[in-house]
Every structure is written in structure tokens, then in C-alpha cells.
């Protein structure tokens, strides 16, 4: 069983930065591919990015590429999402998720989910 808890959300002005964290309660965190997804009001949940189990490579959605960076600390069972140059379009509930296997941009491929942390970007 994997328990995921996100934190770090909040209100930020456009152009600003925010870093989200995800704490995992699991024995073998390093075996899981970790992903970030987001869901804006009235929209479907969408892929933000994912990082492989050892953190050697990451994949990003085109909409955040170059602005967001995913990292992980397997010794601390933590996942991070550093977000820069935020725009109102980044306003959403952000979720971390875990899956066995390589990364996927399909939310149905992830087995475990956190409760989410809300990010609001104001003009």
C-alpha cells in the first residue's frame, strides 16, 4: 500500500514560482515511477510530468516543459514539483501519483493517488 500526501499549494501571482511536495508512506518508494497530474475546474485531469524510479529521467507535458521540474529524493520518500513562470492557466488541483513500471502520461496507469493540493495563480 502506498499513501501519498501533497503539500505546498497556495495562491501565487502570475510569473511567480511555487514548489509542491509529495510525501510517500511506503517501504520501497524507489521502485515506483512517480507522476504529477492536475485538474482545473471543469476540466479533465491532465498529465503534468513524471519521473522514473531512480530519478534519472523525467517526462513533461508540453504545456509545462521548460517551466516545471520534477525531482525525487528516494532516501526521504519525497517527490517535488518546482513550478516557475506560473500563469493563470496553471491554476488547478495538483495530484501526485505512483505506479509500478515506466512512466506514463495516462492517469489510469497509476495505482496510487494523493488527495491533491490546490494551486491558484492570480493575474
PDB file of C-alpha atoms in Angstrom:
ATOM      1  CA  UNK A   1       0.000   0.000   0.000  1.00  0.00           C
ATOM      2  CA  UNK A   2       1.226   3.464  -0.897  1.00  0.00           C
ATOM      3  CA  UNK A   3      -0.008   6.573   0.843  1.00  0.00           C
ATOM      4  CA  UNK A   4       0.720   9.901  -0.816  1.00  0.00           C
ATOM      5  CA  UNK A   5       0.324  13.326   0.740  1.00  0.00           C
ATOM      6  CA  UNK A   6       0.787  16.518  -1.264  1.00  0.00           C
ATOM      7  CA  UNK A   7       1.628  19.903   0.176  1.00  0.00           C
ATOM      8  CA  UNK A   8       2.850  23.290  -0.894  1.00  0.00           C
ATOM      9  CA  UNK A   9      -0.103  24.593  -2.823  1.00  0.00           C
ATOM     10  CA  UNK A  10      -1.374  28.111  -2.453  1.00  0.00           C
ATOM     11  CA  UNK A  11      -2.030  31.417  -4.105  1.00  0.00           C
ATOM     12  CA  UNK A  12       0.683  32.936  -6.262  1.00  0.00           C
ATOM     13  CA  UNK A  13       0.813  35.814  -8.718  1.00  0.00           C
ATOM     14  CA  UNK A  14       1.357  35.223 -12.386  1.00  0.00           C
ATOM     15  CA  UNK A  15       5.040  34.969 -13.139  1.00  0.00           C
ATOM     16  CA  UNK A  16       5.763  33.606  -9.715  1.00  0.00           C
ATOM     17  CA  UNK A  17       7.058  30.263  -8.537  1.00  0.00           C
ATOM     18  CA  UNK A  18       5.857  27.532  -6.255  1.00  0.00           C
ATOM     19  CA  UNK A  19       7.207  24.160  -5.223  1.00  0.00           C
ATOM     20  CA  UNK A  20       4.898  21.275  -4.430  1.00  0.00           C
ATOM     21  CA  UNK A  21       5.910  18.282  -2.389  1.00  0.00           C
ATOM     22  CA  UNK A  22       4.570  14.773  -2.124  1.00  0.00           C
ATOM     23  CA  UNK A  23       5.418  12.607   0.849  1.00  0.00           C
ATOM     24  CA  UNK A  24       5.091   8.879   0.307  1.00  0.00           C
ATOM     25  CA  UNK A  25       4.479   6.383   3.046  1.00  0.00           C
ATOM     26  CA  UNK A  26       5.739   3.167   1.532  1.00  0.00           C
ATOM     27  CA  UNK A  27       8.585   0.763   2.133  1.00  0.00           C
ATOM     28  CA  UNK A  28      10.042   0.711  -1.357  1.00  0.00           C
ATOM     29  CA  UNK A  29       9.451   4.203  -2.718  1.00  0.00           C
ATOM     30  CA  UNK A  30      12.385   3.878  -5.105  1.00  0.00           C
ATOM     31  CA  UNK A  31      10.693   1.181  -7.177  1.00  0.00           C
ATOM     32  CA  UNK A  32       7.804   3.416  -8.192  1.00  0.00           C
ATOM     33  CA  UNK A  33       7.532   5.774 -11.085  1.00  0.00           C
ATOM     34  CA  UNK A  34       6.023   8.985  -9.741  1.00  0.00           C
ATOM     35  CA  UNK A  35       3.820  11.358 -11.625  1.00  0.00           C
ATOM     36  CA  UNK A  36       2.177  14.725 -11.211  1.00  0.00           C
ATOM     37  CA  UNK A  37      -1.261  15.425 -12.635  1.00  0.00           C
ATOM     38  CA  UNK A  38      -3.553  18.397 -12.345  1.00  0.00           C
ATOM     39  CA  UNK A  39      -7.213  19.114 -12.728  1.00  0.00           C
ATOM     40  CA  UNK A  40      -8.548  22.570 -13.379  1.00  0.00           C
ATOM     41  CA  UNK A  41     -12.161  23.430 -12.530  1.00  0.00           C
ATOM     42  CA  UNK A  42     -14.480  21.993 -15.148  1.00  0.00           C
ATOM     43  CA  UNK A  43     -11.706  20.178 -16.972  1.00  0.00           C
ATOM     44  CA  UNK A  44     -10.380  16.652 -17.133  1.00  0.00           C
ATOM     45  CA  UNK A  45      -7.346  15.638 -15.156  1.00  0.00           C
ATOM     46  CA  UNK A  46      -4.197  16.079 -17.207  1.00  0.00           C
ATOM     47  CA  UNK A  47      -0.641  14.845 -17.094  1.00  0.00           C
ATOM     48  CA  UNK A  48       1.976  17.296 -15.864  1.00  0.00           C
ATOM     49  CA  UNK A  49       5.070  15.149 -15.687  1.00  0.00           C
ATOM     50  CA  UNK A  50       6.622  12.002 -14.326  1.00  0.00           C
ATOM     51  CA  UNK A  51       9.959  10.770 -13.093  1.00  0.00           C
ATOM     52  CA  UNK A  52      11.388   7.302 -13.233  1.00  0.00           C
ATOM     53  CA  UNK A  53      12.076   5.260 -10.140  1.00  0.00           C
ATOM     54  CA  UNK A  54      15.738   6.206  -9.759  1.00  0.00           C
ATOM     55  CA  UNK A  55      15.144   9.802 -10.811  1.00  0.00           C
ATOM     56  CA  UNK A  56      17.458   9.586 -13.786  1.00  0.00           C
ATOM     57  CA  UNK A  57      14.942  10.897 -16.280  1.00  0.00           C
ATOM     58  CA  UNK A  58      11.673  12.754 -16.373  1.00  0.00           C
ATOM     59  CA  UNK A  59       8.970  13.442 -18.871  1.00  0.00           C
ATOM     60  CA  UNK A  60       6.815  16.567 -19.088  1.00  0.00           C
ATOM     61  CA  UNK A  61       3.688  17.761 -20.761  1.00  0.00           C
ATOM     62  CA  UNK A  62       4.368  20.298 -23.490  1.00  0.00           C
ATOM     63  CA  UNK A  63       2.405  22.916 -21.563  1.00  0.00           C
ATOM     64  CA  UNK A  64       4.866  22.897 -18.670  1.00  0.00           C
ATOM     65  CA  UNK A  65       8.107  21.899 -20.354  1.00  0.00           C
ATOM     66  CA  UNK A  66      10.858  24.332 -19.513  1.00  0.00           C
ATOM     67  CA  UNK A  67       8.894  25.821 -16.604  1.00  0.00           C
ATOM     68  CA  UNK A  68       8.315  22.851 -14.303  1.00  0.00           C
ATOM     69  CA  UNK A  69      10.897  20.470 -12.878  1.00  0.00           C
ATOM     70  CA  UNK A  70      10.213  17.178 -11.156  1.00  0.00           C
ATOM     71  CA  UNK A  71      12.664  15.683  -8.716  1.00  0.00           C
ATOM     72  CA  UNK A  72      12.654  12.991  -6.100  1.00  0.00           C
ATOM     73  CA  UNK A  73      14.607  12.047  -3.008  1.00  0.00           C
ATOM     74  CA  UNK A  74      14.340   8.303  -2.571  1.00  0.00           C
ATOM     75  CA  UNK A  75      16.086   8.433   0.791  1.00  0.00           C
ATOM     76  CA  UNK A  76      13.320  10.681   2.126  1.00  0.00           C
ATOM     77  CA  UNK A  77      10.427   9.214   0.124  1.00  0.00           C
ATOM     78  CA  UNK A  78       9.629  12.605  -1.321  1.00  0.00           C
ATOM     79  CA  UNK A  79       8.662  13.902  -4.723  1.00  0.00           C
ATOM     80  CA  UNK A  80       8.809  17.559  -5.710  1.00  0.00           C
ATOM     81  CA  UNK A  81       7.397  19.720  -8.448  1.00  0.00           C
ATOM     82  CA  UNK A  82       9.144  23.041  -8.899  1.00  0.00           C
ATOM     83  CA  UNK A  83       6.947  25.393 -10.880  1.00  0.00           C
ATOM     84  CA  UNK A  84       8.168  28.657 -12.346  1.00  0.00           C
ATOM     85  CA  UNK A  85       6.745  31.330 -14.632  1.00  0.00           C
ATOM     86  CA  UNK A  86       3.272  30.410 -13.494  1.00  0.00           C
ATOM     87  CA  UNK A  87       0.249  31.613 -15.419  1.00  0.00           C
ATOM     88  CA  UNK A  88      -3.457  31.549 -14.587  1.00  0.00           C
ATOM     89  CA  UNK A  89      -3.717  28.500 -16.852  1.00  0.00           C
ATOM     90  CA  UNK A  90      -1.713  26.592 -14.248  1.00  0.00           C
ATOM     91  CA  UNK A  91      -4.496  27.041 -11.706  1.00  0.00           C
ATOM     92  CA  UNK A  92      -5.631  23.558 -10.701  1.00  0.00           C
ATOM     93  CA  UNK A  93      -5.649  20.877  -8.072  1.00  0.00           C
ATOM     94  CA  UNK A  94      -2.335  19.083  -8.311  1.00  0.00           C
ATOM     95  CA  UNK A  95      -2.015  15.393  -7.545  1.00  0.00           C
ATOM     96  CA  UNK A  96       0.941  13.106  -7.164  1.00  0.00           C
ATOM     97  CA  UNK A  97       0.572   9.508  -8.199  1.00  0.00           C
ATOM     98  CA  UNK A  98       2.599   6.313  -8.159  1.00  0.00           C
ATOM     99  CA  UNK A  99       2.803   3.358 -10.454  1.00  0.00           C
ATOM    100  CA  UNK A 100       4.932   0.275 -10.993  1.00  0.00           C
ATOM    101  CA  UNK A 101       6.747   0.316 -14.303  1.00  0.00           C
ATOM    102  CA  UNK A 102       7.960   3.079 -16.544  1.00  0.00           C
ATOM    103  CA  UNK A 103       6.327   6.465 -16.706  1.00  0.00           C
ATOM    104  CA  UNK A 104       3.041   7.049 -18.423  1.00  0.00           C
ATOM    105  CA  UNK A 105       1.011  10.144 -19.236  1.00  0.00           C
ATOM    106  CA  UNK A 106      -2.202   8.197 -18.751  1.00  0.00           C
ATOM    107  CA  UNK A 107      -3.762   8.683 -15.341  1.00  0.00           C
ATOM    108  CA  UNK A 108      -5.361   5.240 -15.463  1.00  0.00           C
ATOM    109  CA  UNK A 109      -1.900   3.704 -15.402  1.00  0.00           C
ATOM    110  CA  UNK A 110      -1.221   4.994 -11.888  1.00  0.00           C
ATOM    111  CA  UNK A 111      -2.213   2.838  -8.973  1.00  0.00           C
ATOM    112  CA  UNK A 112      -1.946   5.241  -6.058  1.00  0.00           C
ATOM    113  CA  UNK A 113      -3.024   8.845  -5.658  1.00  0.00           C
ATOM    114  CA  UNK A 114      -2.786  11.611  -3.130  1.00  0.00           C
ATOM    115  CA  UNK A 115      -5.613  13.907  -2.105  1.00  0.00           C
ATOM    116  CA  UNK A 116      -4.233  16.854  -4.017  1.00  0.00           C
ATOM    117  CA  UNK A 117      -3.041  20.343  -3.242  1.00  0.00           C
ATOM    118  CA  UNK A 118      -4.602  23.414  -4.792  1.00  0.00           C
ATOM    119  CA  UNK A 119      -2.642  25.959  -6.770  1.00  0.00           C
ATOM    120  CA  UNK A 120      -4.205  29.254  -7.729  1.00  0.00           C
ATOM    121  CA  UNK A 121      -2.387  31.689  -9.967  1.00  0.00           C
ATOM    122  CA  UNK A 122      -3.742  35.218  -9.985  1.00  0.00           C
ATOM    123  CA  UNK A 123      -3.281  37.848 -12.667  1.00  0.00           C
TER     124      UNK A 123
END
